[in-house]
Coordinates of C-alpha atoms in Angstrom, one line a residue:
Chain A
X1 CA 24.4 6.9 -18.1
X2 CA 25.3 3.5 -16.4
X3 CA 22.8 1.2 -15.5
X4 CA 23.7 1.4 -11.9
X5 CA 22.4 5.2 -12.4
X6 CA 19.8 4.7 -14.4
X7 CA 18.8 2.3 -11.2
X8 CA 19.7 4.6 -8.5
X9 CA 17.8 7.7 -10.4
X10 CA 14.2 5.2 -10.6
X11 CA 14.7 4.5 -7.0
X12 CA 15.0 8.1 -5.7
X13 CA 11.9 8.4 -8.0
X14 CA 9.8 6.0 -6.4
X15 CA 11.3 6.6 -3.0
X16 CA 10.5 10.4 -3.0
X17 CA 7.3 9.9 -4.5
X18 CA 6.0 7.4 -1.7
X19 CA 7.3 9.5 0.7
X20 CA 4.9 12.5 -0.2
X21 CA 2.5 9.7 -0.5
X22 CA 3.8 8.4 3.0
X23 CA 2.2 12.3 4.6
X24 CA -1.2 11.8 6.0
X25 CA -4.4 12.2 3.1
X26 CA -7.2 12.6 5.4
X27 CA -9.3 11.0 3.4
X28 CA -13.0 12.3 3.6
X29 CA -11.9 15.0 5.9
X30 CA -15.3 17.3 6.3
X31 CA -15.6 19.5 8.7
X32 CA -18.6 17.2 10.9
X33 CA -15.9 14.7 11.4
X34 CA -15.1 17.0 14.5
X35 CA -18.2 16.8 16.0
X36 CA -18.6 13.1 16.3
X37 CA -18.4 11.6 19.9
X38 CA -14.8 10.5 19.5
X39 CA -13.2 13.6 17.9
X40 CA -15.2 16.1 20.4
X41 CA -13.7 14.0 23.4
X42 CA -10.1 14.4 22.1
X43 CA -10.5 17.9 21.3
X44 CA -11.4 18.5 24.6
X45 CA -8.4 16.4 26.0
X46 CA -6.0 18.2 23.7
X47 CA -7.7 21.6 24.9
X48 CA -7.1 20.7 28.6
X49 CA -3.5 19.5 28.2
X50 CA -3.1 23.2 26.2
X51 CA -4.7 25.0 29.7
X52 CA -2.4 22.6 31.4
X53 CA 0.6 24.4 29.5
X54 CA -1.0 27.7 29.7
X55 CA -2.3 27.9 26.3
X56 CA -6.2 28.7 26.2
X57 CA -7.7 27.6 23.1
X58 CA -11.7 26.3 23.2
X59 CA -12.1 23.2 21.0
X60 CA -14.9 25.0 18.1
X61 CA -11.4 27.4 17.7
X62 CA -9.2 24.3 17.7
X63 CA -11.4 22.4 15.3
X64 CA -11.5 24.9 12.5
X65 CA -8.0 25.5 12.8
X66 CA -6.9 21.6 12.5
X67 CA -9.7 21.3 9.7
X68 CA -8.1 24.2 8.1
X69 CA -4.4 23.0 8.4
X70 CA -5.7 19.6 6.9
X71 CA -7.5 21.1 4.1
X72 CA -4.7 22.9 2.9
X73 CA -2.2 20.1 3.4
X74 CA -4.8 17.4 1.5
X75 CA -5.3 19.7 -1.6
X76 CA -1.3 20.2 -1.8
X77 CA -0.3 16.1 -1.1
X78 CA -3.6 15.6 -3.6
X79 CA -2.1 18.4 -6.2
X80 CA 1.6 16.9 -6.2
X81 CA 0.3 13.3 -6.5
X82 CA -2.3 13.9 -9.0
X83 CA -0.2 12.7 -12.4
X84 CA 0.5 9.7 -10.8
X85 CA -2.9 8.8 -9.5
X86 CA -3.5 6.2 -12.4
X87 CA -0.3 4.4 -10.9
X88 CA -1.4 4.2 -7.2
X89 CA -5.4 3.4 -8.6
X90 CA -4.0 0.6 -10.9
X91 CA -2.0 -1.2 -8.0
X92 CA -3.7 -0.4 -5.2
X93 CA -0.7 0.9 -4.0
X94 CA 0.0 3.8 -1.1
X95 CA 1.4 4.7 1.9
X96 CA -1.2 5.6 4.4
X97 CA -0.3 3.8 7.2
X98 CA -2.0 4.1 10.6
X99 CA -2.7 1.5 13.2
X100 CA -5.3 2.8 15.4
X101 CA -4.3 6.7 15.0
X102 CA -7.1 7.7 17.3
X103 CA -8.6 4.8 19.7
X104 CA -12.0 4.7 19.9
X105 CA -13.6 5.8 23.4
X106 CA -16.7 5.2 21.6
X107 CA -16.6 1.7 20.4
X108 CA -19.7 -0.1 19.3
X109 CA -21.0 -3.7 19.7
X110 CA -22.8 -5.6 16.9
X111 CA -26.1 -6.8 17.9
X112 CA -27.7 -9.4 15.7
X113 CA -31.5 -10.6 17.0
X114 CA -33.7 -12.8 15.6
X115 CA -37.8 -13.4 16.4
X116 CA -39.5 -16.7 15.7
X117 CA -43.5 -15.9 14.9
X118 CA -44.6 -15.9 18.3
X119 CA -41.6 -15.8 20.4
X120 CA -39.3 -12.6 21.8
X121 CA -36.5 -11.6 20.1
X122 CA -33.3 -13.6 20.5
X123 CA -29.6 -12.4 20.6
X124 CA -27.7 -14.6 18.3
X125 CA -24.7 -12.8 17.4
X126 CA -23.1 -10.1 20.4
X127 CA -19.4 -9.3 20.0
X128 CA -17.8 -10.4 22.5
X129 CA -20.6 -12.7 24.0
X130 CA -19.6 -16.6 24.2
X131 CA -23.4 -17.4 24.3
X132 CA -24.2 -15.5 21.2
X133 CA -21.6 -16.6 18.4
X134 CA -23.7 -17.5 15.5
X135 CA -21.9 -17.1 12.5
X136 CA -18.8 -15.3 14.5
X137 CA -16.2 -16.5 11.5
X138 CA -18.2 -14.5 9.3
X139 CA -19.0 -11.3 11.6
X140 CA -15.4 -11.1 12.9
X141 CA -13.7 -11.6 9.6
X142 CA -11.5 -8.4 9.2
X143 CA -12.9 -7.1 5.9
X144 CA -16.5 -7.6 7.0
X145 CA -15.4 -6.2 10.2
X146 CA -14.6 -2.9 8.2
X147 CA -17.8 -2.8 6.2
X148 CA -19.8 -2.7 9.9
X149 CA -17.6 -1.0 12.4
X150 CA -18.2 2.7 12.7
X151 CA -20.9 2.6 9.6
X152 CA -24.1 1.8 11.9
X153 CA -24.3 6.1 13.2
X154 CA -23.5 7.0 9.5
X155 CA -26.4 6.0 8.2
X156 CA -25.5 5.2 4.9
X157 CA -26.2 2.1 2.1
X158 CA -23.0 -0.1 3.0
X159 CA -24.6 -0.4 6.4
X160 CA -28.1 -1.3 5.2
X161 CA -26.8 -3.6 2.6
X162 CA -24.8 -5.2 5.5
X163 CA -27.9 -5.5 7.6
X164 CA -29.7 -7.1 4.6
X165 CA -26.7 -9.7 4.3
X166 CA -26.5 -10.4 8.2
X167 CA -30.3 -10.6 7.9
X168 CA -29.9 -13.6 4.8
X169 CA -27.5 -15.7 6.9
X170 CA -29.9 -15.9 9.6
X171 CA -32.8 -16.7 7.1
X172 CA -30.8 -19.3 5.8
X173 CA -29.2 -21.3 9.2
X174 CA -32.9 -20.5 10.8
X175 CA -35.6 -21.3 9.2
X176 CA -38.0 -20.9 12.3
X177 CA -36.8 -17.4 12.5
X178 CA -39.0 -14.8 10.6
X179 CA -37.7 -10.8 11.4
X180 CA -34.0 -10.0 12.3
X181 CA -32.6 -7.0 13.6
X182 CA -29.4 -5.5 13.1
X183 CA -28.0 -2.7 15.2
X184 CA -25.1 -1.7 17.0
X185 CA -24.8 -0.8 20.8
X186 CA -22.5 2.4 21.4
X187 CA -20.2 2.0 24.3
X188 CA -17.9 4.6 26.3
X189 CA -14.5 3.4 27.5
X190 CA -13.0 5.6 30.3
X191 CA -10.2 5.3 31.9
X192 CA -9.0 3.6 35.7
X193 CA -8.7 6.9 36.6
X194 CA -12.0 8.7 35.2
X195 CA -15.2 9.5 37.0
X196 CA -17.4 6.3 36.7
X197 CA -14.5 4.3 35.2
X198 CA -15.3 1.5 32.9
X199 CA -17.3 0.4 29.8
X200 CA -20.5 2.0 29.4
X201 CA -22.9 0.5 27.2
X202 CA -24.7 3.4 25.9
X203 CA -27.6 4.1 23.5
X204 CA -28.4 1.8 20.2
X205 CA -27.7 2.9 16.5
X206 CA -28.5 2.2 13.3
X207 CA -31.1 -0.2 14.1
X208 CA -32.4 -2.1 10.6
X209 CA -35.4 -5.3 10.4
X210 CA -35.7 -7.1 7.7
X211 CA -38.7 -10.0 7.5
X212 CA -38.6 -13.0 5.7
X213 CA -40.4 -12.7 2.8
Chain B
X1 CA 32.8 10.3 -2.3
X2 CA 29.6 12.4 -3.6
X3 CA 26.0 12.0 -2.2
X4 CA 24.9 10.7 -6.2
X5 CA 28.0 8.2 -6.3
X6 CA 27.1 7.3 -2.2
X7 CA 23.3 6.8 -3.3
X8 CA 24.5 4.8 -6.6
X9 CA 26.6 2.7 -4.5
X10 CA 23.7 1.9 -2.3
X11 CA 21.7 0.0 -4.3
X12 CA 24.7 -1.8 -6.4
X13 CA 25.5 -5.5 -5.6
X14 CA 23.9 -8.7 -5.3
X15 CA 23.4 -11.1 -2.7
X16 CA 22.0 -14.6 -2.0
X17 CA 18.2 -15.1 -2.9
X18 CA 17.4 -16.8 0.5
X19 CA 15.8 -13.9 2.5
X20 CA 13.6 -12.7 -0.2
X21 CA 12.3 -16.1 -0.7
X22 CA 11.1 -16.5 2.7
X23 CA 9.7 -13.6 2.3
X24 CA 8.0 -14.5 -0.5
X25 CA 7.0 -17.7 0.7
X26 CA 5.9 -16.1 3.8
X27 CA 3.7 -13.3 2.4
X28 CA 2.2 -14.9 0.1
X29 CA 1.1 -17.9 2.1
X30 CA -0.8 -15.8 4.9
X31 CA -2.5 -13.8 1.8
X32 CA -4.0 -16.9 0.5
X33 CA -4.7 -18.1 3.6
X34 CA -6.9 -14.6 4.1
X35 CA -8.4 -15.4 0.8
X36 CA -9.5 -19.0 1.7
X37 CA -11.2 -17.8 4.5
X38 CA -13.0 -15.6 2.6
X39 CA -14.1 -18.8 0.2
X40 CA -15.0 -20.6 3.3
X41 CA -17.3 -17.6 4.7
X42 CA -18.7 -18.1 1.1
X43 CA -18.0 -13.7 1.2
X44 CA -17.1 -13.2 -2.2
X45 CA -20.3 -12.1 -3.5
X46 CA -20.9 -10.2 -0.4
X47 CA -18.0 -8.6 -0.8
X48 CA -16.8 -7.8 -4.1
X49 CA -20.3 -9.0 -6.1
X50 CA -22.7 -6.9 -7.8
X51 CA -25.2 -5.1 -5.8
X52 CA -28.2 -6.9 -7.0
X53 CA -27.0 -10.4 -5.6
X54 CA -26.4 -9.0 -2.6
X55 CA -22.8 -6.9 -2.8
X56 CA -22.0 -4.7 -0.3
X57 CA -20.3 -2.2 -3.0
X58 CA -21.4 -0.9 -5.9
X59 CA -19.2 -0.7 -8.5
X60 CA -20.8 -0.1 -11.7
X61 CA -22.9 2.3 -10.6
X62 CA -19.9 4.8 -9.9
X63 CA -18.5 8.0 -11.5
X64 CA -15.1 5.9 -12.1
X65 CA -16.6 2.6 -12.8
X66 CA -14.5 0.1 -11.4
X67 CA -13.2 -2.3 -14.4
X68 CA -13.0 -5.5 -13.1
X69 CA -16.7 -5.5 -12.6
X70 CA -17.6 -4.7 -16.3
X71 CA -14.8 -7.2 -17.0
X72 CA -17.0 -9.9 -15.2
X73 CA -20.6 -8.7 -16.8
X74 CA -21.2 -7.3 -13.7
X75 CA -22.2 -11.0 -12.2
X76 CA -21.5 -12.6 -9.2
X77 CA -20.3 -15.7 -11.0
X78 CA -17.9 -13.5 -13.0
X79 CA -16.5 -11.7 -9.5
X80 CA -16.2 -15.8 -8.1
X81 CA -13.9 -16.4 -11.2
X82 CA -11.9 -13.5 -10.3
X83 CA -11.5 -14.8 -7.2
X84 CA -10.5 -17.8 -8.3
X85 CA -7.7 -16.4 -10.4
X86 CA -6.6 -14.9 -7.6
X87 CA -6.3 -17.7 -5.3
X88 CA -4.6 -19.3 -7.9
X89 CA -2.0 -16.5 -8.9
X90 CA -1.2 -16.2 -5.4
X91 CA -0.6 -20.0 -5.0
X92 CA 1.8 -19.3 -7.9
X93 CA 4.0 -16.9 -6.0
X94 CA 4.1 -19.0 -2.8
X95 CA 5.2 -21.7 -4.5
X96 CA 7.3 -19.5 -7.0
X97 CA 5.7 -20.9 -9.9
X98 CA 5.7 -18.2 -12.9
X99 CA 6.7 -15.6 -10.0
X100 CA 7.2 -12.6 -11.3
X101 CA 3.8 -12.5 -14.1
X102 CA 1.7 -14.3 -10.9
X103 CA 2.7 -11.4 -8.9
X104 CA 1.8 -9.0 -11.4
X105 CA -1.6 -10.4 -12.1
X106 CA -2.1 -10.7 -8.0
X107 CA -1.5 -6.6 -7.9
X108 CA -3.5 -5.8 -10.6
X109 CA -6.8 -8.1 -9.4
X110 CA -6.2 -7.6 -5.4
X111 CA -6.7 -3.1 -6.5
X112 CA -9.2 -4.2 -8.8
X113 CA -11.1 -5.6 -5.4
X114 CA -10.3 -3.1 -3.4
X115 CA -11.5 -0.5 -5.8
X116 CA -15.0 -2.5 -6.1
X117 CA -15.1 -2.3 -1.9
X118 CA -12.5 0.4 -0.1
X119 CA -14.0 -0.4 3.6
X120 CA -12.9 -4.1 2.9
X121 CA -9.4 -3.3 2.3
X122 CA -6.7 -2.5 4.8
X123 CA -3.4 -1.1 5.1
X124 CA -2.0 -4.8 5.2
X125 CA -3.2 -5.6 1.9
X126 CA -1.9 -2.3 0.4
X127 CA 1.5 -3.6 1.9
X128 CA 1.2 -7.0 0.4
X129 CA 0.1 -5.1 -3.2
X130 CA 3.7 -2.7 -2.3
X131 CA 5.6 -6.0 -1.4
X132 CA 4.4 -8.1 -4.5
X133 CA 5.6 -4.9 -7.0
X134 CA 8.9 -5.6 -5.9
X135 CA 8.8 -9.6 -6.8
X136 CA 7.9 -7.8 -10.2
X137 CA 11.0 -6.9 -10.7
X138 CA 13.1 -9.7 -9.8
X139 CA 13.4 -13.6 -9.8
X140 CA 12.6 -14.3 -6.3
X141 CA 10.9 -17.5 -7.2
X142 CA 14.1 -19.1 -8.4
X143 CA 15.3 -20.1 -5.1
X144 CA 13.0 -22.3 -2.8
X145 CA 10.3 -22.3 -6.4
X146 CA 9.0 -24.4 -9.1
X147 CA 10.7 -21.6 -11.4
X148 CA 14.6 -22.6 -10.2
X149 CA 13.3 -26.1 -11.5
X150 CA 11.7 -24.5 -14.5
X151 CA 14.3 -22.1 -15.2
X152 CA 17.0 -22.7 -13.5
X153 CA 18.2 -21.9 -9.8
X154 CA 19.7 -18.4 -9.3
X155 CA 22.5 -18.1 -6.7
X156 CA 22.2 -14.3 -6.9
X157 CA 19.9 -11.9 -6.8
X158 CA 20.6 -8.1 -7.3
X159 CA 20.4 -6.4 -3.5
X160 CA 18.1 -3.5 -4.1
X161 CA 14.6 -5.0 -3.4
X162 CA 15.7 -6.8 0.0
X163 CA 17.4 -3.1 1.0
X164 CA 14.1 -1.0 -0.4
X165 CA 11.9 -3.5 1.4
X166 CA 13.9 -3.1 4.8
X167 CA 12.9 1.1 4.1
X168 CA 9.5 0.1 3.1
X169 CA 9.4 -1.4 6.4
X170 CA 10.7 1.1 8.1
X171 CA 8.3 3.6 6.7
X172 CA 5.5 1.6 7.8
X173 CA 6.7 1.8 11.4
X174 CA 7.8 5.6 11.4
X175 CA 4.6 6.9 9.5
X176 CA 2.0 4.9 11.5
X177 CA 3.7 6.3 14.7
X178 CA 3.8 10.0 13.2
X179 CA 0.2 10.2 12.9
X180 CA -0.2 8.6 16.2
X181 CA -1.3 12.2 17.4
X182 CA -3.9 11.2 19.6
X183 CA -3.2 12.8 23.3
X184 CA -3.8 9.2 24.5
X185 CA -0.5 7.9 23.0
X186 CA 1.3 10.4 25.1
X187 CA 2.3 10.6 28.5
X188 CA 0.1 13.6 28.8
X189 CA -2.9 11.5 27.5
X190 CA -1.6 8.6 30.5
X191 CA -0.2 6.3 27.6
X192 CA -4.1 5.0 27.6
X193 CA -4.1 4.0 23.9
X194 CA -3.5 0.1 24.2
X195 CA -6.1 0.5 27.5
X196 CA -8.9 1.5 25.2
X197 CA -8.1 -0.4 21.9
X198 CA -8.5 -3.4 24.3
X199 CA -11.7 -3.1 24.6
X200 CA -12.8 -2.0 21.4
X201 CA -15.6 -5.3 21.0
X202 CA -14.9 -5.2 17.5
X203 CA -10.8 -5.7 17.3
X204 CA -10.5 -7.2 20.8
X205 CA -10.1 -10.9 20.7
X206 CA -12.2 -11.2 24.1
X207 CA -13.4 -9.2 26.6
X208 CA -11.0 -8.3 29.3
X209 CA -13.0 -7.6 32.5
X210 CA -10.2 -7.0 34.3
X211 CA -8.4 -4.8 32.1
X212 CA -8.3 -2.0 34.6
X213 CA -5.7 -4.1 36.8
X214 CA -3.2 -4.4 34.2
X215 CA -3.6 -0.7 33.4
X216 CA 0.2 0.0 34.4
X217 CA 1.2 -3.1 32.0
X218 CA -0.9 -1.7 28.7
X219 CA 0.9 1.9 29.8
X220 CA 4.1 0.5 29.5
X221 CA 3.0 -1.7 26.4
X222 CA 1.7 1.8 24.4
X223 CA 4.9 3.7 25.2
X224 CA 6.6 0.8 24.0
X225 CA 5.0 1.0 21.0
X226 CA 5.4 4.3 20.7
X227 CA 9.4 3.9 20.9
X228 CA 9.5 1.3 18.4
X229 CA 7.5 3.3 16.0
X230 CA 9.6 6.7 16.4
X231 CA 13.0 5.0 16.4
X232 CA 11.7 2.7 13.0
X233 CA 14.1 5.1 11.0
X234 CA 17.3 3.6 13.0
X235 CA 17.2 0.3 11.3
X236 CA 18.1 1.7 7.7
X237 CA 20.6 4.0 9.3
X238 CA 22.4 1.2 11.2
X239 CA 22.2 -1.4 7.8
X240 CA 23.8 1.4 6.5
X241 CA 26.5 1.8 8.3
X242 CA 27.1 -1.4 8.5
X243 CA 27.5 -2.0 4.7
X244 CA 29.9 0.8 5.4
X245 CA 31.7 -0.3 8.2
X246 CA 35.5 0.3 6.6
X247 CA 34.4 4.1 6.5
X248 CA 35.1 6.5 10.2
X249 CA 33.2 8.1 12.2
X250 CA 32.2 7.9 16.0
X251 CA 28.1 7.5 15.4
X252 CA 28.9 4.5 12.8
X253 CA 31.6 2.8 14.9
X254 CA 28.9 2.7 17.9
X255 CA 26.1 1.4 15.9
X256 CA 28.1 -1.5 14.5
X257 CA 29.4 -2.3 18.0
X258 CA 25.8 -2.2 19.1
X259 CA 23.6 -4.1 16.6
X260 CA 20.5 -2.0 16.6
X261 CA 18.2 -5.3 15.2
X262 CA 19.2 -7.1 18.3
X263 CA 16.7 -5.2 20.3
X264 CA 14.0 -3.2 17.6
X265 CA 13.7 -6.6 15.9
X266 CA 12.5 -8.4 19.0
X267 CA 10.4 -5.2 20.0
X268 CA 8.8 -6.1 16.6
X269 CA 8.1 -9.6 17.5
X270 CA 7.0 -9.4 20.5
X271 CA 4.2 -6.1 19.0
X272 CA 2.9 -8.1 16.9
X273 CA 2.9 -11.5 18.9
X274 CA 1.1 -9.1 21.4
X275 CA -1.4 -7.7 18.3
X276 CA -2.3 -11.4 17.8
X277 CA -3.0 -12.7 20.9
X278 CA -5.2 -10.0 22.0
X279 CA -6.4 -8.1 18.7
X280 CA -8.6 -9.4 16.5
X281 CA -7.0 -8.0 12.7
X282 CA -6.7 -10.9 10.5
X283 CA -3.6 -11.9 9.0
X284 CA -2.2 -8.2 9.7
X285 CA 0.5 -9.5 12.7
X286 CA 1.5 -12.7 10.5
X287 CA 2.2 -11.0 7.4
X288 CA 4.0 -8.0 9.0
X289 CA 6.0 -10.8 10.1
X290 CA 6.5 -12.3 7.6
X291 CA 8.5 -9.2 6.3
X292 CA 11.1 -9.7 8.9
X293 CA 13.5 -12.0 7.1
X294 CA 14.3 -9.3 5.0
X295 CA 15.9 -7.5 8.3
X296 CA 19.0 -9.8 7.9
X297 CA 21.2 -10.3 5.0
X298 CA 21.1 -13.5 3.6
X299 CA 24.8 -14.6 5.0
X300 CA 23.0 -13.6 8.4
X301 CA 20.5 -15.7 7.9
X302 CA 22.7 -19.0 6.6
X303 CA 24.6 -18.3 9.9
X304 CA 21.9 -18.6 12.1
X305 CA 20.4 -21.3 10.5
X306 CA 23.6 -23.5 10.7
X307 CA 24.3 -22.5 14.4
X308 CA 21.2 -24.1 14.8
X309 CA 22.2 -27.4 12.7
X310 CA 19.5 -26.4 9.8
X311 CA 21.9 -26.5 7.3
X312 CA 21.8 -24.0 4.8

């Protein structure tokens, strides 16, 4: 064998490997996932363009079918990938790629409020909101952008441990302030064309204090 | 010819360094750029520390422990010297400085962070850690690097990693608009996507109050998208053919009459010039970007630059 096949062989190697690695992962697909806000709204789309075409299909039916599909397609992609897992862990390597898959109609807003002793609480950090940018390098940075955005209705630690960080920064730029809170404002974003057409600001989640000690 | 000897054939010959040394230089300089601003956020600790000085991660406490954080005692000074190796490795390869064992050491430390914090890392960085294992394997900072000083300059450079990157690249585009399957992509969903991710507070780069005006412009903007995405897979198709322009056939004699780059290149630009004036992602637009050299063979490349009186 030549060196230009030994060459050509690796690269069909790694090319057909990253292309099974290339086919959607779902990663932490559960069966909830389809009854958040978001995925409920486009289940319902999809189920009115399928009326639209004359295929009747209600979106419980629709969601344990595309949960099922997945299942089966993550356990195979998983099963063919699995000797080479200690490659892809080792170099952070992949080829899950998706740039807003499914936009959010049900986008949240950081809220970031801080009380002095006596006085009402403050907004100092709103996304989007000029008048409220304290520490907006920090809050907007992409990877602290991840740890917050869509973890507030989860409930889980990342979210409080964020909280307890956001919390610290304003501790630390204000000492007059004694109790932060930390939540996130869901919105709705409908279309020009919708009933009531426009960003909704909508109820508050996740909400978190944390007092100076 | 057979499809092995074909496939053989396409990753034989070499070529002029210069395109995947702008690329290098490129990459590698918005990276470290990304990781200065997470030195000047003072977000290392936050980030990738332990939990008990205030990490957002926690990975020692894990059913895969993560090793880099029982290689730095499980401290946050320990994670801040990691950091620092990092910056510094990455400086390495910008500069080409020790390229190929600095782009090694900046795979092996950026998964080691992303392992200690998954939410933190993005498909970008995964790119850059695909990207970087291809200067592994080849002496990209000899041209335009300390190394060619060091070393010695290379004219050549085998072909394969500018040609795997261009499919890397296409992949990228094709997959991400594959699993595009939300209705709102589609004209049946009114091509709304790029309508809603606009006002998304938490990617949008500010609040646009009269988005609903434009709504014909971000219609046009997400089928747009949506084209470039699908048709990703012409570009290796047409470099093909036209590294095999001497062969027939109708379909490869059109595509080399009509350069295929001349318009899903500046589609590209313009996406991603669009993705950074309006989007709020980081260093994602830039170092996508900063791919594109790779687009044009390096004679391409010279051309241009001496049409333009830059020498080369």
């Amino acid at each position: 064998m030549s060196w230009d096949d030994a060459r050509a062989a690796l690269l069909l190697g790694v090319i057909v490997v990253n292309a099974v690695a290339a086919l959607p992962g779902f990663p932490g697909l559960r069966r909830a996932n389809f009854d958040h806000p978001s995925a409920r709204d486009e289940l319902g789309r999809i189920s009115a363009v399928g009326a639209d075409w004359g295929i009747e299909f209600d979106p419980d039916t629709l969601a344990d079918a595309l949960y099922t599909a997945a299942d089966t397609h993550r356990r195979a992609r998983a099963a063919v990938l699995r000797p080479l897992r200690p490659w892809f862990v080792y170099t952070g390597t992949g080829q899950s790629w998706g740039l807003f898959t499914y936009p959010d109609r049900f986008p949240s807003r950081l809220v970031v409020q801080g009380r002095t002793a006596d006085g009402p609480w403050e907004r100092l950090f709103v996304a989007h909101d000029s008048n409220t940018a304290f520490d907006e390098g920090a809050f907007t940075y992409r990877r602290v952008r991840a740890v917050y955005d869509g973890h507030a209705d989860r409930s889980d630690r990342t979210w409080e441990r964020f909280c307890t960080w956001a919390a610290l920064r304003v501790f630390v730029a204000r000492p007059d302030v004694v109790e932060v809170r930390v939540s996130t404002l869901e919105l709705h974003t409908r279309e020009p064309g919708e009933a009531n057409a426009a960003v909704v600001e909508g109820v508050e989640r996740g909400v978190q204090l944390r007092s100076r000690r | 010819m057979s499809p092995w000897a074909t496939w053989r054939g396409l990753w034989r010959g070499v070529e002029a360094p210069t395109a995947m040394a702008l690329v290098r230089i490129l990459l590698a300089s918005c990276l470290l750029y990304d990781l200065v601003l997470v030195g000047q956020h003072h977000l290392v600790t936050p980030l990738w520390g332990p939990l008990d000085a205030g990490g957002f991660g926690d990975a020692l406490n894990r059913s895969e422990p993560v090793e880099l954080a029982a290689w730095t005692g499980g401290t946050a000074r320990g994670i801040r010297w990691a950091w620092r190796v990092l910056v510094v490795a990455v400086t390495c390869v910008a500069v080409g400085l020790f390229t190929r064992p600095m782009a090694l050491l900046t795979v092996v430390l950026s998964a080691q962070f992303a392992r200690i914090l998954p939410d933190a890392d993005r498909g970008i960085d995964m790119l850059i850690r695909n990207v970087f294992c291809i200067f592994v394997a080849f002496p990209s900072g000899r041209c335009w690097g300390l190394d060619a000083v060091l070393f010695g300059r290379c004219d050549t450079i085998p072909a394969w990693p500018r040609r795997l990157l261009v499919l890397q690249l296409a992949g990228v585009y094709f997959a991400a608009g594959v699993q595009k399957t939300a209705v709102a992509w589609w004209p049946w969903g009114d091509f709304s996507a790029l309508y809603i991710v606009l006002q998304d507070p938490a990617v949008a780069r500010v609040p646009l109050a009269g988005l609903a005006r434009l709504y014909p412009l971000t219609q046009l903007a997400t089928a747009l998208t949506m084209l470039f995405e699908w048709g990703a897979w012409v570009v290796p198709l047409a470099a093909w053919y036209r590294s095999t322009r001497v062969r027939g056939g109708r379909l490869r004699a059109w595509f080399n009459r009509l350069d295929v780059r001349t318009v899903w290149v500046p589609m590209g630009v313009a996406l991603h010039l669009g993705i950074a004036a309006t989007l709020q992602i980081g260093i994602f637009p830039w170092a996508m970007l900063a791919l594109y050299p790779a687009f044009f063979h390096p004679d391409e490349l010279r051309a241009f630059w001496r049409r333009r009186g830059l020498g080369g």
